Coordinates of C-alpha atoms in Angstrom, one line a residue:
Chain A
M91 CA 23.2 19.0 -3.4
L92 CA 22.1 15.7 -4.8
D93 CA 21.9 16.1 -8.6
Q94 CA 18.3 16.4 -9.7
K95 CA 19.4 14.3 -12.7
F96 CA 19.8 11.2 -10.5
L97 CA 16.2 11.7 -9.2
D98 CA 15.0 12.1 -12.8
Y99 CA 17.0 9.0 -13.8
L100 CA 15.3 6.9 -11.0
E101 CA 11.9 8.1 -12.0
K102 CA 12.4 7.5 -15.7
N103 CA 14.0 4.1 -15.5
Y104 CA 12.6 2.5 -12.3
G105 CA 9.5 4.5 -11.7
I106 CA 10.8 5.5 -8.3
T107 CA 10.0 9.0 -6.9
F108 CA 11.1 9.6 -3.3
N109 CA 8.6 11.3 -1.1
N110 CA 11.4 12.3 1.3
K111 CA 14.2 13.8 -0.8
K112 CA 16.4 14.3 2.3
L113 CA 16.4 10.5 2.8
I114 CA 17.7 9.6 -0.6
E115 CA 20.2 12.5 -0.4
R116 CA 21.5 11.1 2.9
A117 CA 21.7 7.6 1.4
M118 CA 24.0 9.0 -1.4
T119 CA 26.3 11.0 0.9
H120 CA 29.6 9.9 2.4
S121 CA 30.7 11.4 5.7
S122 CA 33.6 13.2 4.0
F123 CA 31.1 15.3 2.0
D124 CA 28.9 15.9 5.0
N125 CA 32.0 17.1 7.0
E126 CA 33.0 19.5 4.3
H127 CA 29.4 20.9 4.1
K128 CA 28.1 20.9 7.6
E129 CA 25.9 23.8 6.8
L130 CA 23.8 21.7 4.6
G131 CA 23.0 19.3 7.4
I132 CA 22.7 16.3 5.1
G133 CA 24.2 13.6 7.4
N134 CA 25.6 10.5 5.9
Y135 CA 24.6 7.1 4.6
E136 CA 25.9 5.0 7.4
R137 CA 22.7 4.3 9.5
L138 CA 20.7 3.7 6.3
E139 CA 23.4 1.2 5.2
F140 CA 22.8 -0.7 8.5
L141 CA 19.1 -1.0 7.7
G142 CA 19.5 -1.6 4.0
D143 CA 21.9 -4.5 4.5
A144 CA 19.1 -6.3 6.3
V145 CA 16.4 -5.2 3.8
L146 CA 18.5 -6.7 1.0
E147 CA 19.1 -9.9 2.9
I148 CA 15.4 -10.6 3.6
N149 CA 14.3 -9.9 0.1
I150 CA 17.0 -11.9 -1.6
S151 CA 16.5 -14.7 0.8
R152 CA 12.7 -14.8 0.2
Y153 CA 13.3 -14.7 -3.5
L154 CA 15.7 -17.6 -3.4
F155 CA 13.5 -19.6 -1.0
E156 CA 10.5 -19.3 -3.3
K157 CA 12.3 -19.5 -6.7
Y158 CA 14.4 -22.6 -5.9
P159 CA 12.2 -24.9 -3.9
Q160 CA 14.5 -27.8 -4.8
L161 CA 17.6 -26.3 -3.3
P162 CA 18.6 -27.5 0.2
E163 CA 19.6 -25.0 2.9
G164 CA 23.3 -25.3 2.3
K165 CA 23.1 -24.4 -1.3
L166 CA 20.7 -21.6 -0.6
T167 CA 23.1 -20.2 1.9
R168 CA 26.1 -20.4 -0.5
L169 CA 24.0 -18.8 -3.3
R170 CA 22.9 -16.0 -1.0
S171 CA 26.4 -15.2 0.1
D172 CA 27.5 -15.1 -3.5
I173 CA 24.9 -12.5 -4.3
V174 CA 25.2 -10.5 -1.0
R175 CA 28.8 -9.7 -1.8
T176 CA 30.8 -6.5 -2.2
D177 CA 31.5 -7.0 -5.9
S178 CA 28.0 -7.9 -6.8
F179 CA 26.5 -5.0 -4.9
A180 CA 29.1 -2.6 -6.4
K181 CA 28.0 -3.8 -9.9
F182 CA 24.3 -3.2 -9.0
A183 CA 25.3 0.2 -7.7
K184 CA 26.9 1.1 -11.0
Q185 CA 24.0 -0.3 -12.9
I186 CA 21.8 2.4 -11.3
Q187 CA 24.5 5.1 -11.7
I188 CA 25.2 5.5 -8.0
D189 CA 28.9 5.9 -8.8
K190 CA 28.1 8.9 -11.0
Y191 CA 25.9 10.8 -8.5
L192 CA 27.2 9.8 -5.0
L193 CA 28.5 12.7 -2.9
I194 CA 32.0 12.5 -1.5
G195 CA 34.6 15.0 -0.1
K196 CA 37.5 16.3 -2.1
G197 CA 40.1 14.2 -0.5
E198 CA 38.2 11.0 -1.0
E199 CA 37.5 11.9 -4.6
K200 CA 41.2 12.3 -5.2
Q201 CA 41.9 8.9 -3.8
G202 CA 39.5 7.4 -6.2
A203 CA 36.8 6.5 -3.6
R204 CA 34.1 7.0 -6.3
Q205 CA 35.1 3.6 -7.8
R206 CA 35.8 1.8 -4.6
H207 CA 33.7 -1.3 -4.4
T208 CA 33.2 -1.2 -0.7
L209 CA 31.8 2.3 -0.9
L210 CA 29.5 1.4 -3.8
E211 CA 28.3 -1.6 -1.9
D212 CA 27.6 0.5 1.2
I213 CA 25.6 3.1 -0.8
F214 CA 23.7 0.4 -2.7
E215 CA 22.6 -0.9 0.7
A216 CA 21.8 2.6 2.0
F217 CA 19.7 3.3 -1.2
N218 CA 17.6 0.2 -0.4
G219 CA 17.3 1.2 3.2
A220 CA 16.0 4.7 2.1
L221 CA 13.6 3.2 -0.4
Y222 CA 12.3 0.8 2.3
L223 CA 11.7 3.7 4.8
D224 CA 10.2 5.9 2.2
Q225 CA 7.8 3.5 0.5
G226 CA 7.9 0.2 2.2
N227 CA 9.1 -3.2 1.3
E228 CA 6.9 -3.6 -1.8
A229 CA 8.8 -0.8 -3.5
V230 CA 12.1 -2.5 -2.7
E231 CA 10.7 -5.8 -4.1
E232 CA 9.8 -4.1 -7.4
F233 CA 13.2 -2.4 -7.6
L234 CA 15.0 -5.7 -7.0
E235 CA 12.9 -7.4 -9.6
S236 CA 14.3 -5.2 -12.2
V237 CA 17.9 -4.7 -10.9
V238 CA 19.0 -7.8 -9.0
Y239 CA 16.8 -10.8 -9.7
P240 CA 17.4 -11.0 -13.5
H241 CA 21.1 -11.5 -12.6
I242 CA 20.2 -14.4 -10.3
D243 CA 17.9 -15.9 -13.0
S244 CA 20.7 -15.6 -15.5
G245 CA 22.7 -18.1 -13.5
E246 CA 25.5 -15.6 -12.8
F247 CA 25.9 -16.6 -9.2
S248 CA 25.8 -20.3 -9.0
E249 CA 25.8 -23.4 -11.1
D250 CA 22.6 -24.3 -9.3
T251 CA 20.8 -21.5 -11.1
D252 CA 22.4 -22.3 -14.4
F253 CA 19.6 -23.8 -16.4
K254 CA 21.5 -23.9 -19.7
T255 CA 24.1 -26.2 -18.3
H256 CA 21.5 -28.4 -16.6
L257 CA 19.6 -28.7 -19.9
Q258 CA 22.7 -29.5 -21.9
E259 CA 23.6 -32.3 -19.4
K260 CA 20.1 -33.7 -19.5
L261 CA 19.8 -33.6 -23.3
Q262 CA 23.2 -35.2 -23.8
Q263 CA 22.4 -38.2 -21.6
S264 CA 21.0 -39.9 -24.6
G265 CA 23.7 -39.0 -27.1
E266 CA 25.0 -35.9 -28.9
V267 CA 22.5 -33.1 -29.6
E268 CA 22.8 -29.8 -31.3
I269 CA 21.5 -27.0 -29.1
D270 CA 21.0 -23.5 -30.5
Y271 CA 19.8 -20.3 -28.9
K272 CA 18.5 -17.7 -31.5
V273 CA 17.4 -14.1 -30.8
I274 CA 14.1 -13.7 -32.6
D275 CA 13.0 -10.4 -31.2
E276 CA 14.6 -7.4 -29.4
E277 CA 12.5 -4.4 -28.3
G278 CA 12.3 -1.4 -26.0
P279 CA 14.7 1.5 -25.4
D280 CA 18.3 0.8 -24.4
H281 CA 17.8 1.1 -20.6
D282 CA 14.8 -1.3 -20.7
K283 CA 15.5 -3.7 -23.5
K284 CA 13.7 -7.1 -23.7
F285 CA 15.0 -10.0 -25.7
E286 CA 13.1 -13.0 -27.0
I287 CA 15.0 -16.2 -27.7
E288 CA 14.1 -19.5 -29.3
L289 CA 15.8 -22.6 -28.0
I290 CA 16.3 -25.0 -30.9
V291 CA 17.4 -28.6 -30.4
N292 CA 18.2 -30.7 -33.4
D293 CA 16.4 -28.2 -35.6
K294 CA 13.2 -28.4 -33.5
I295 CA 12.0 -25.4 -31.5
L296 CA 11.8 -26.6 -27.9
S297 CA 10.9 -23.4 -26.0
K298 CA 11.0 -19.6 -25.9
G299 CA 12.4 -17.3 -23.3
F300 CA 12.1 -13.6 -22.5
G301 CA 14.7 -11.6 -20.6
Y302 CA 16.5 -8.4 -19.8
S303 CA 19.6 -9.6 -21.6
K304 CA 20.4 -12.3 -24.2
K305 CA 21.8 -14.4 -21.4
H306 CA 18.8 -13.9 -19.2
A307 CA 16.4 -14.8 -22.1
E308 CA 18.5 -17.9 -22.9
Q309 CA 18.4 -19.1 -19.3
M310 CA 14.6 -18.5 -19.2
A311 CA 14.2 -20.6 -22.4
A312 CA 16.3 -23.4 -20.9
K313 CA 14.4 -23.3 -17.6
Q314 CA 11.1 -23.7 -19.5
A315 CA 12.5 -26.5 -21.5
L316 CA 13.7 -28.3 -18.3
E317 CA 10.2 -28.0 -16.8
E318 CA 8.6 -29.5 -19.9
L319 CA 11.1 -32.4 -20.3
Chain Q
M46 CA 3.8 -35.7 15.5
L47 CA 4.2 -32.2 16.8
D48 CA 2.6 -32.1 20.3
Q49 CA -0.8 -30.3 20.2
K50 CA 0.3 -28.9 23.6
F51 CA 2.8 -26.7 21.8
L52 CA 0.2 -25.3 19.5
D53 CA -2.1 -24.6 22.4
Y54 CA 0.7 -23.0 24.3
L55 CA 1.4 -20.6 21.3
E56 CA -2.2 -19.7 21.0
K57 CA -2.7 -19.1 24.7
N58 CA 0.5 -17.1 25.4
Y59 CA 1.2 -15.4 22.1
G60 CA -2.2 -15.5 20.3
I61 CA -0.5 -17.4 17.4
T62 CA -2.5 -20.0 15.5
F63 CA -0.8 -21.4 12.5
N64 CA -3.0 -21.8 9.4
N65 CA -0.5 -24.3 7.9
K66 CA 0.2 -26.8 10.7
K67 CA 2.7 -28.7 8.4
L68 CA 4.8 -25.5 8.3
I69 CA 5.2 -25.1 12.1
E70 CA 5.7 -28.9 12.4
R71 CA 8.6 -28.8 9.8
A72 CA 10.1 -25.8 11.6
M73 CA 10.2 -27.9 14.8
T74 CA 11.8 -31.0 13.2
H75 CA 15.4 -31.9 13.0
S76 CA 16.6 -34.0 10.1
S77 CA 17.4 -37.0 12.4
F78 CA 13.7 -37.2 13.3
D79 CA 12.6 -36.9 9.7
N80 CA 15.0 -39.7 8.8
E81 CA 13.6 -42.0 11.4
H82 CA 10.1 -41.2 10.3
K83 CA 10.2 -40.9 6.6
E84 CA 6.6 -42.2 6.3
L85 CA 5.4 -39.0 8.0
G86 CA 6.9 -36.9 5.3
I87 CA 7.5 -33.9 7.6
G88 CA 10.8 -32.7 6.2
N89 CA 13.1 -30.7 8.4
Y90 CA 13.6 -27.1 9.6
E91 CA 16.7 -26.3 7.5
R92 CA 15.2 -24.3 4.6
L93 CA 12.9 -22.4 7.0
E94 CA 16.0 -21.6 9.1
F95 CA 17.6 -20.0 6.0
L96 CA 14.6 -17.7 5.6
G97 CA 14.0 -17.1 9.3
D98 CA 17.5 -15.9 9.9
A99 CA 16.9 -13.0 7.4
V100 CA 13.4 -12.4 8.9
L101 CA 14.9 -11.9 12.3
E102 CA 17.7 -9.7 11.0
I103 CA 15.4 -7.2 9.2
N104 CA 12.9 -6.9 12.1
I105 CA 15.6 -6.5 14.8
S106 CA 17.5 -4.0 12.5
R107 CA 14.4 -1.9 11.9
Y108 CA 13.6 -2.0 15.6
L109 CA 17.0 -0.8 16.6
F110 CA 17.1 1.8 13.8
E111 CA 13.9 3.4 15.0
K112 CA 14.3 2.9 18.7
Y113 CA 17.8 4.4 19.0
P114 CA 17.9 7.3 16.6
Q115 CA 20.9 8.6 18.4
L116 CA 23.1 5.6 17.9
P117 CA 25.7 5.7 15.1
E118 CA 26.0 2.8 12.6
G119 CA 29.0 1.2 14.4
K120 CA 27.1 0.9 17.7
L121 CA 23.9 -0.3 15.9
T122 CA 25.9 -3.0 14.2
R123 CA 27.6 -4.2 17.4
L124 CA 24.3 -4.2 19.2
R125 CA 22.6 -6.2 16.5
S126 CA 25.4 -8.8 16.5
D127 CA 25.0 -9.1 20.3
I128 CA 21.3 -9.8 19.8
V129 CA 21.5 -12.0 16.7
R130 CA 23.8 -14.5 18.5
T131 CA 23.5 -18.2 19.3
D132 CA 23.1 -17.9 23.0
S133 CA 20.5 -15.1 22.8
F134 CA 18.4 -17.0 20.2
A135 CA 18.7 -20.2 22.3
K136 CA 17.4 -18.3 25.3
F137 CA 14.4 -17.0 23.3
A138 CA 13.8 -20.5 22.0
K139 CA 13.6 -21.8 25.6
Q140 CA 11.4 -18.9 26.6
I141 CA 8.7 -20.2 24.1
Q142 CA 9.4 -23.8 25.0
I143 CA 10.9 -24.9 21.7
D144 CA 13.4 -27.1 23.7
K145 CA 10.5 -29.0 25.2
Y146 CA 8.6 -29.7 22.0
L147 CA 11.2 -29.9 19.2
L148 CA 11.4 -33.2 17.3
I149 CA 14.8 -35.0 17.2
G150 CA 15.9 -38.6 16.5
K151 CA 16.8 -41.0 19.2
G152 CA 20.6 -40.8 18.7
E153 CA 20.6 -37.0 18.9
E154 CA 18.4 -37.1 22.0
K155 CA 20.9 -39.4 23.7
Q156 CA 23.7 -37.0 22.9
G157 CA 21.8 -34.1 24.5
A158 CA 20.9 -32.2 21.3
R159 CA 17.7 -30.9 22.9
Q160 CA 19.8 -28.5 25.0
R161 CA 22.3 -27.7 22.3
H162 CA 22.3 -23.9 21.8
T163 CA 23.1 -24.1 18.1
L164 CA 20.1 -26.3 17.5
L165 CA 17.8 -24.1 19.6
E166 CA 19.0 -21.1 17.7
D167 CA 18.3 -22.8 14.3
I168 CA 14.8 -23.8 15.4
F169 CA 14.1 -20.3 16.7
E170 CA 15.0 -18.9 13.3
A171 CA 13.0 -21.6 11.5
F172 CA 10.0 -20.8 13.8
N173 CA 10.1 -17.2 12.7
G174 CA 10.5 -18.2 9.1
A175 CA 7.4 -20.3 9.3
L176 CA 5.4 -17.6 11.1
Y177 CA 6.5 -15.1 8.3
L178 CA 5.4 -17.5 5.5
D179 CA 2.2 -18.4 7.3
Q180 CA 1.0 -14.9 8.4
G181 CA 3.3 -12.3 7.1
N182 CA 5.8 -9.9 8.7
E183 CA 3.3 -8.2 10.9
A184 CA 2.7 -11.4 12.9
V185 CA 6.5 -11.7 13.3
E186 CA 6.7 -8.1 14.5
E187 CA 4.0 -8.7 17.1
F188 CA 5.7 -11.9 18.3
L189 CA 9.1 -10.2 18.6
E190 CA 7.5 -7.3 20.5
S191 CA 6.6 -9.7 23.3
V192 CA 9.5 -12.1 23.2
V193 CA 12.6 -10.3 22.0
Y194 CA 12.3 -6.5 22.2
P195 CA 11.7 -6.3 26.0
H196 CA 15.1 -7.9 26.4
I197 CA 16.6 -5.2 24.2
D198 CA 14.8 -2.4 26.1
S199 CA 16.1 -3.9 29.4
G200 CA 19.6 -3.1 28.4
E201 CA 20.7 -6.7 28.4
F202 CA 22.7 -6.5 25.2
S203 CA 24.7 -3.3 25.3
E204 CA 25.6 -0.4 27.6
D205 CA 24.1 1.8 24.9
T206 CA 20.7 0.6 25.8
D207 CA 21.3 0.6 29.5
F208 CA 19.3 3.7 30.6
K209 CA 19.8 3.0 34.3
T210 CA 23.6 3.5 34.0
H211 CA 23.1 6.6 31.8
L212 CA 20.7 8.1 34.3
Q213 CA 23.0 7.4 37.2
E214 CA 25.9 9.1 35.5
K215 CA 23.9 12.1 34.6
L216 CA 22.4 12.5 38.0
Q217 CA 25.7 12.2 39.7
Q218 CA 27.4 14.9 37.6
S219 CA 26.2 17.4 40.2
G220 CA 27.1 15.4 43.2
E221 CA 25.9 12.3 45.1
V222 CA 22.3 11.4 44.8
E223 CA 20.2 8.5 46.2
I224 CA 18.5 6.5 43.5
D225 CA 15.9 4.0 44.4
Y226 CA 13.7 1.7 42.2
K227 CA 10.6 0.5 44.0
V228 CA 8.0 -2.1 42.7
I229 CA 4.6 -0.6 43.3
D230 CA 2.5 -3.0 41.3
E231 CA 2.7 -6.5 39.9
E232 CA -0.1 -8.1 37.9
G233 CA -1.1 -10.8 35.4
P234 CA -0.5 -14.5 35.3
D235 CA 3.0 -15.9 35.6
H236 CA 3.6 -16.2 31.8
D237 CA 2.4 -12.6 31.2
K238 CA 3.4 -10.7 34.3
K239 CA 3.6 -6.9 34.2
F240 CA 5.6 -4.8 36.7
E241 CA 5.2 -1.2 37.7
I242 CA 8.2 0.6 39.2
E243 CA 8.6 4.0 40.7
L244 CA 12.0 5.7 40.3
I245 CA 12.8 7.8 43.4
V246 CA 15.7 10.2 43.5
N247 CA 16.5 11.9 46.8
D248 CA 13.0 10.9 48.1
K249 CA 11.2 12.5 45.2
I250 CA 9.3 10.4 42.6
L251 CA 11.0 11.1 39.2
S252 CA 9.1 8.7 36.9
K253 CA 7.3 5.4 36.6
G254 CA 8.0 2.5 34.4
F255 CA 6.1 -0.6 33.2
G256 CA 7.7 -3.8 32.0
Y257 CA 7.7 -7.6 31.5
S258 CA 10.2 -8.0 34.3
K259 CA 11.4 -5.9 37.2
K260 CA 14.6 -5.0 35.2
H261 CA 12.6 -4.1 32.2
A262 CA 10.3 -1.8 34.2
E263 CA 13.3 -0.2 35.9
Q264 CA 14.9 0.5 32.5
M265 CA 11.7 2.0 31.2
A266 CA 11.4 4.3 34.3
A267 CA 15.1 5.4 33.8
K268 CA 14.5 6.0 30.1
Q269 CA 11.5 8.2 30.8
A270 CA 13.4 10.1 33.5
L271 CA 16.3 10.7 31.0
E272 CA 13.8 12.1 28.4
E273 CA 12.4 14.5 30.9
L274 CA 15.7 15.7 32.4

């Protein structure tokens, strides 16, 4: 019952092909749909959500631990809880079109469950649980590298990861400066665009940055400049 | 400054030899000790605790997910939160002698921090974080198999894992029965004892169980009997 288009979408955009199709189908299915279609024997996402919750937690924790060696435990914990949050996970779920393809019963559909953030969060977790069982943690790492980590690197979750602000503060310590970020290249298809940005300070090119969005590329340029200062 | 005896203890009892001794030393060190001995440059356990918390969560989650395929998500979540709890982790910390060898400052020592459950929990998490970084998740799995999972299998955390009670209820459905658990063998040194138990119902041997404690072996015998009934 899971739309083949979703499987094609995952393959095309993230290089993910599930060996066990029943697993990804279960991850995408709410109990209300399962109850209406008992004859299909799909089950629902709930146990996979239990596992996926922990899968996301360890991967995001390890990423933060390694990426921000300067951050003390308290800031890491705050940052993690800003990422591992209903609204963030719901956003990631939409990013991979879970909202479009998830399976819910008719009553739930009428009540607008398809857009409910807690449901999208649950299924995003279940999706990662299914991927983990199907292909191991490396596949999850790769997936998160393209869907979640760029948002962290872009400084969306905490001022501690906001390199642009850090750089500005640092540069302005010795007086006013003019900081400019300029897109110099943009390539790839819509779903996999890459941007290249030049960071220009007082008319001098200071660094370059690549990223999945303009903001991401700007942050990467600022990060590199900070490392070189 | 970490006592070599602790490293010897880990090697002898759990086959764990840290490649990076600084990592396990840091995991065992409270900030109060680090502050009193800045010249040693040890650091403290806090960042490792951040990581270890998630390492324990994923391993215990996966263990529960696979071991109890019949449990729904709600029960799995309750069971996990009963295990991933201050008092449980403090008990595991003592089991591997963390309380004996952790490094704390003089003031904290006077205030009895060495026996404080929240500190023991933190260091147990940091220990697992260090092991994960030093030797990967497989080493953590092996460690938990000998220190944590037997307690889960013994039914200590939830009636859902209490096979003895389940078996008793099942057997008594068709009238009164006499259930007896008898130790038939006991071997190994004190720190690595194994027990063998016979489960006898109405004078007939129903199953056998092996375990790290009498209770563990009894639960294993009950589990086997349940599977065969």
